[in-house]
Amino acid sequence: MNVTHSDTHKVSVIVPICNVERYLDQCLLSIERQTFGNLEVICLNDGSKDGSSAIAHAHAERDARISVVDKPNEGYGATCNRGLDLANGRLRCHRGAG
């Protein structure tokens, strides 16, 4: 089912990221393949020291639904809460990359 109506509720997918370059590309590709039109993806890079930030930014460059927030490491809970604060969707979910 491909839902693209403008009156459809926006879905926010929050992706907390910390040193998950091994899994991040596959995670974001699976989200990008979703056909639901009213979707925002918020990637929160929690101070990764590997290539996670570069991978997230590469996906954001080719898919306007994806945004990336680079921030110092604050831990999983604080990162998820920040994502909830930034989310615009009526429906919200978390998607772990690892």
Coordinates of N, CA, C and O in Angstrom, one line a residue:
M1 N 0.8 -1.2 0.0 CA 0.0 0.0 0.0 C 0.9 1.2 0.0 O 1.7 1.4 0.9
N2 N 0.7 2.1 -1.0 CA 1.5 3.3 -1.0 C 0.6 4.5 -0.7 O -0.2 4.9 -1.4
V3 N 0.8 5.0 0.6 CA 0.0 6.1 1.1 C 0.8 7.4 1.0 O 1.8 7.5 1.5
T4 N 0.2 8.3 0.2 CA 0.9 9.6 0.0 C 0.0 10.8 0.2 O 0.4 11.9 -0.1
H5 N -1.2 10.6 0.8 CA -2.1 11.7 1.0 C -1.6 12.7 1.9 O -1.0 12.4 3.0
S6 N -1.8 14.0 1.6 CA -1.3 15.1 2.5 C -2.0 15.1 3.9 O -1.4 15.6 4.8
D7 N -3.1 14.5 4.0 CA -3.9 14.5 5.2 C -3.5 13.3 6.1 O -4.0 13.2 7.2
T8 N -2.6 12.5 5.6 CA -2.1 11.3 6.4 C -1.2 11.8 7.5 O -0.4 12.7 7.3
H9 N -1.3 11.2 8.7 CA -0.5 11.6 9.8 C 1.0 11.3 9.5 O 1.3 10.3 9.0
K10 N 1.8 12.3 9.9 CA 3.2 12.1 9.7 C 3.8 11.1 10.7 O 3.3 11.1 11.9
V11 N 4.7 10.3 10.3 CA 5.4 9.3 11.1 C 6.8 9.8 11.3 O 7.5 10.0 10.3
S12 N 7.3 9.9 12.5 CA 8.7 10.2 12.8 C 9.4 8.9 13.2 O 9.0 8.3 14.2
V13 N 10.5 8.6 12.6 CA 11.4 7.5 12.9 C 12.6 8.1 13.5 O 13.4 8.8 12.9
I14 N 12.9 7.8 14.8 CA 14.0 8.3 15.5 C 15.1 7.2 15.5 O 14.8 6.1 16.0
V15 N 16.3 7.5 15.0 CA 17.4 6.5 14.9 C 18.6 7.0 15.7 O 19.3 7.8 15.3
P16 N 18.7 6.5 17.0 CA 19.9 6.9 17.8 C 21.1 6.1 17.2 O 21.0 4.9 16.9
I17 N 22.2 6.8 17.1 CA 23.4 6.3 16.5 C 24.6 6.5 17.4 O 24.9 7.6 17.8
C18 N 25.3 5.4 17.7 CA 26.6 5.6 18.4 C 27.5 4.4 18.0 O 27.3 3.2 18.4
N19 N 28.5 4.6 17.1 CA 29.4 3.6 16.7 C 28.8 2.4 16.1 O 29.1 1.3 16.5
V20 N 27.9 2.6 15.1 CA 27.2 1.5 14.5 C 27.4 1.4 13.0 O 26.5 1.0 12.2
E21 N 28.6 1.9 12.5 CA 28.8 2.0 11.1 C 28.6 0.6 10.4 O 28.2 0.6 9.2
R22 N 28.8 -0.5 11.1 CA 28.7 -1.8 10.5 C 27.2 -2.1 10.1 O 27.0 -2.8 9.1
Y23 N 26.2 -1.5 10.8 CA 24.8 -1.8 10.6 C 24.0 -0.6 10.0 O 22.9 -0.8 9.5
L24 N 24.6 0.6 10.1 CA 23.8 1.8 9.8 C 23.3 1.9 8.4 O 22.2 2.2 8.1
D25 N 24.1 1.6 7.4 CA 23.7 1.6 6.0 C 22.5 0.8 5.7 O 21.5 1.2 5.1
Q26 N 22.6 -0.5 6.2 CA 21.4 -1.4 6.0 C 20.2 -0.9 6.7 O 19.1 -1.0 6.2
C27 N 20.3 -0.4 7.9 CA 19.2 0.2 8.7 C 18.5 1.3 7.9 O 17.3 1.3 7.7
L28 N 19.3 2.3 7.5 CA 18.8 3.4 6.8 C 18.2 3.1 5.4 O 17.2 3.6 5.0
L29 N 18.8 2.1 4.7 CA 18.3 1.7 3.4 C 16.9 1.1 3.6 O 16.0 1.3 2.8
S30 N 16.7 0.3 4.7 CA 15.4 -0.3 4.9 C 14.4 0.7 5.2 O 13.2 0.6 4.8
I31 N 14.7 1.8 5.9 CA 13.8 2.9 6.1 C 13.5 3.6 4.8 O 12.3 4.0 4.5
E32 N 14.5 3.9 4.0 CA 14.4 4.6 2.8 C 13.4 3.9 1.8 O 12.7 4.5 1.0
R33 N 13.4 2.6 1.9 CA 12.6 1.8 1.0 C 11.1 1.9 1.3 O 10.3 1.3 0.6
Q34 N 10.8 2.4 2.4 CA 9.4 2.5 2.8 C 8.6 3.4 1.8 O 9.1 4.5 1.4
T35 N 7.4 3.0 1.5 CA 6.7 3.8 0.5 C 5.7 4.8 1.1 O 5.1 5.5 0.4
F36 N 5.6 4.8 2.4 CA 4.8 5.7 3.1 C 5.4 7.1 2.9 O 6.5 7.4 3.1
G37 N 4.6 8.0 2.3 CA 5.0 9.3 1.9 C 5.3 10.3 3.0 O 6.1 11.2 2.9
N38 N 4.5 10.3 4.1 CA 4.6 11.3 5.1 C 5.5 10.8 6.3 O 5.0 10.5 7.3
L39 N 6.7 10.8 6.0 CA 7.7 10.2 6.9 C 8.9 11.1 7.1 O 9.4 11.7 6.2
E40 N 9.3 11.2 8.4 CA 10.6 11.9 8.6 C 11.5 11.0 9.4 O 11.0 10.2 10.3
V41 N 12.7 11.0 9.1 CA 13.7 10.2 9.8 C 14.7 11.1 10.5 O 15.4 11.9 9.8
I42 N 14.8 11.0 11.8 CA 15.8 11.8 12.5 C 16.9 10.9 13.1 O 16.7 10.1 13.9
C43 N 18.1 11.1 12.5 CA 19.3 10.4 12.9 C 20.0 11.2 13.9 O 20.4 12.3 13.6
L44 N 20.2 10.7 15.1 CA 20.9 11.4 16.2 C 22.2 10.7 16.4 O 22.3 9.6 17.1
N45 N 23.3 11.3 15.9 CA 24.6 10.8 16.1 C 25.1 11.2 17.5 O 25.5 12.3 17.8
D46 N 25.2 10.2 18.4 CA 25.6 10.4 19.8 C 27.1 10.3 20.0 O 27.5 9.4 20.8
G47 N 27.8 11.2 19.4 CA 29.3 11.2 19.6 C 30.0 10.0 19.0 O 31.1 9.7 19.5
S48 N 29.6 9.5 17.9 CA 30.3 8.3 17.3 C 31.7 8.7 17.0 O 32.0 9.8 16.5
K49 N 32.6 7.7 17.1 CA 34.0 7.8 16.8 C 34.4 7.0 15.6 O 35.5 7.0 15.1
D50 N 33.4 6.4 15.0 CA 33.6 5.6 13.7 C 33.0 6.4 12.5 O 32.9 7.6 12.6
G51 N 32.7 5.7 11.5 CA 32.2 6.4 10.3 C 30.7 6.6 10.3 O 30.1 6.9 9.2
S52 N 30.0 6.4 11.4 CA 28.5 6.5 11.4 C 28.0 7.8 11.0 O 27.0 7.9 10.2
S53 N 28.6 8.9 11.4 CA 28.1 10.2 11.0 C 28.2 10.4 9.5 O 27.2 10.9 8.9
A54 N 29.3 10.0 8.9 CA 29.4 10.1 7.4 C 28.4 9.3 6.7 O 27.8 9.8 5.7
I55 N 28.1 8.1 7.2 CA 27.1 7.3 6.5 C 25.7 7.9 6.7 O 24.9 8.0 5.7
A56 N 25.3 8.4 7.8 CA 24.0 9.1 8.0 C 23.9 10.3 7.1 O 22.9 10.5 6.5
H57 N 25.0 11.1 7.1 CA 24.9 12.3 6.2 C 24.8 12.0 4.7 O 24.1 12.7 4.0
A58 N 25.4 10.9 4.3 CA 25.3 10.5 2.9 C 23.9 10.1 2.6 O 23.3 10.4 1.5
H59 N 23.2 9.4 3.5 CA 21.8 9.1 3.3 C 20.9 10.3 3.3 O 20.0 10.5 2.5
A60 N 21.2 11.3 4.2 CA 20.4 12.5 4.2 C 20.6 13.3 2.9 O 19.6 14.0 2.5
E61 N 21.8 13.3 2.3 CA 22.0 14.0 1.1 C 21.1 13.5 -0.1 O 20.7 14.2 -1.0
R62 N 20.8 12.2 -0.1 CA 20.0 11.7 -1.2 C 18.6 11.4 -0.8 O 17.8 11.1 -1.7
D63 N 18.2 11.6 0.4 CA 16.8 11.4 0.8 C 16.3 12.6 1.7 O 16.8 12.7 2.8
A64 N 15.5 13.5 1.2 CA 15.1 14.6 1.9 C 14.3 14.3 3.2 O 14.2 15.2 4.1
R65 N 13.8 13.1 3.4 CA 13.1 12.7 4.6 C 14.0 12.5 5.8 O 13.6 12.4 6.9
I66 N 15.3 12.4 5.5 CA 16.3 12.1 6.5 C 17.0 13.4 7.0 O 17.5 14.1 6.1
S67 N 17.1 13.6 8.3 CA 17.9 14.6 8.8 C 18.9 14.0 9.8 O 18.6 13.0 10.4
V68 N 20.0 14.7 10.1 CA 21.1 14.2 11.0 C 21.4 15.3 12.0 O 21.6 16.5 11.6
V69 N 21.5 14.9 13.2 CA 21.9 15.8 14.3 C 23.1 15.1 14.9 O 23.1 14.0 15.4
D70 N 24.3 15.9 14.8 CA 25.5 15.4 15.4 C 25.6 16.1 16.8 O 25.5 17.3 16.9
K71 N 25.9 15.3 17.8 CA 25.9 15.9 19.2 C 26.9 15.1 20.0 O 27.3 14.0 19.7
P72 N 27.4 15.7 21.1 CA 28.3 15.0 22.0 C 27.6 13.8 22.6 O 26.3 13.8 22.8
N73 N 28.3 12.8 23.0 CA 27.7 11.6 23.7 C 27.0 12.0 25.0 O 27.6 12.5 25.8
E74 N 25.7 11.6 25.0 CA 24.9 11.8 26.2 C 24.3 10.5 26.7 O 23.6 10.5 27.7
G75 N 24.4 9.5 25.9 CA 23.8 8.2 26.3 C 22.5 8.0 25.5 O 21.9 8.9 25.0
Y76 N 22.1 6.7 25.5 CA 20.9 6.3 24.7 C 19.6 7.0 25.1 O 18.9 7.5 24.3
G77 N 19.4 7.0 26.4 CA 18.1 7.6 26.9 C 18.0 9.1 26.5 O 17.0 9.5 26.0
A78 N 19.1 9.8 26.8 CA 19.0 11.3 26.5 C 18.9 11.5 25.0 O 18.3 12.4 24.5
T79 N 19.6 10.6 24.2 CA 19.5 10.8 22.8 C 18.1 10.5 22.2 O 17.6 11.2 21.4
C80 N 17.5 9.5 22.8 CA 16.1 9.2 22.3 C 15.1 10.3 22.7 O 14.3 10.7 22.0
N81 N 15.3 10.9 23.9 CA 14.5 12.0 24.4 C 14.7 13.2 23.5 O 13.7 13.9 23.2
R82 N 15.9 13.4 23.1 CA 16.2 14.6 22.2 C 15.4 14.3 20.8 O 14.9 15.2 20.2
G83 N 15.5 13.1 20.4 CA 14.7 12.8 19.1 C 13.2 13.0 19.3 O 12.6 13.5 18.4
L84 N 12.7 12.6 20.4 CA 11.3 12.9 20.7 C 11.0 14.4 20.7 O 9.9 14.8 20.2
D85 N 11.9 15.2 21.2 CA 11.7 16.6 21.2 C 11.7 17.2 19.8 O 11.0 18.2 19.5
L86 N 12.5 16.6 18.9 CA 12.6 17.1 17.5 C 11.6 16.6 16.6 O 11.3 17.2 15.5
A87 N 10.9 15.5 17.0 CA 10.0 14.8 16.1 C 8.7 15.7 15.8 O 8.2 16.3 16.8
N88 N 8.3 15.7 14.6 CA 7.1 16.5 14.2 C 5.9 15.5 14.0 O 4.8 16.0 13.8
G89 N 6.2 14.2 13.9 CA 5.1 13.3 13.6 C 4.1 13.1 14.7 O 4.5 13.1 15.9
R90 N 2.9 12.8 14.3 CA 1.9 12.4 15.3 C 2.2 11.0 15.9 O 2.0 10.7 17.0
L91 N 2.7 10.2 15.0 CA 3.2 8.8 15.3 C 4.7 8.8 15.4 O 5.3 9.3 14.4
R92 N 5.3 8.2 16.4 CA 6.7 8.2 16.6 C 7.2 6.8 16.9 O 6.6 6.1 17.7
C93 N 8.4 6.5 16.4 CA 9.0 5.2 16.7 C 10.5 5.3 16.7 O 11.0 6.2 16.1
H94 N 11.1 4.4 17.5 CA 12.6 4.3 17.5 C 13.0 3.1 16.7 O 12.3 2.1 16.7
R95 N 14.1 3.3 16.0 CA 14.7 2.2 15.2 C 16.2 2.1 15.5 O 16.9 3.0 15.2
G96 N 16.6 1.1 16.2 CA 18.0 0.9 16.5 C 18.7 0.4 15.2 O 18.2 -0.3 14.4
A97 N 20.0 0.9 15.1 CA 20.8 0.6 14.0 C 21.6 -0.6 14.2 O 22.1 -1.3 13.3
G98 N 21.8 -1.0 15.5 CA 22.7 -2.1 15.8 C 22.0 -3.4 16.2 O 20.8 -3.6 16.2

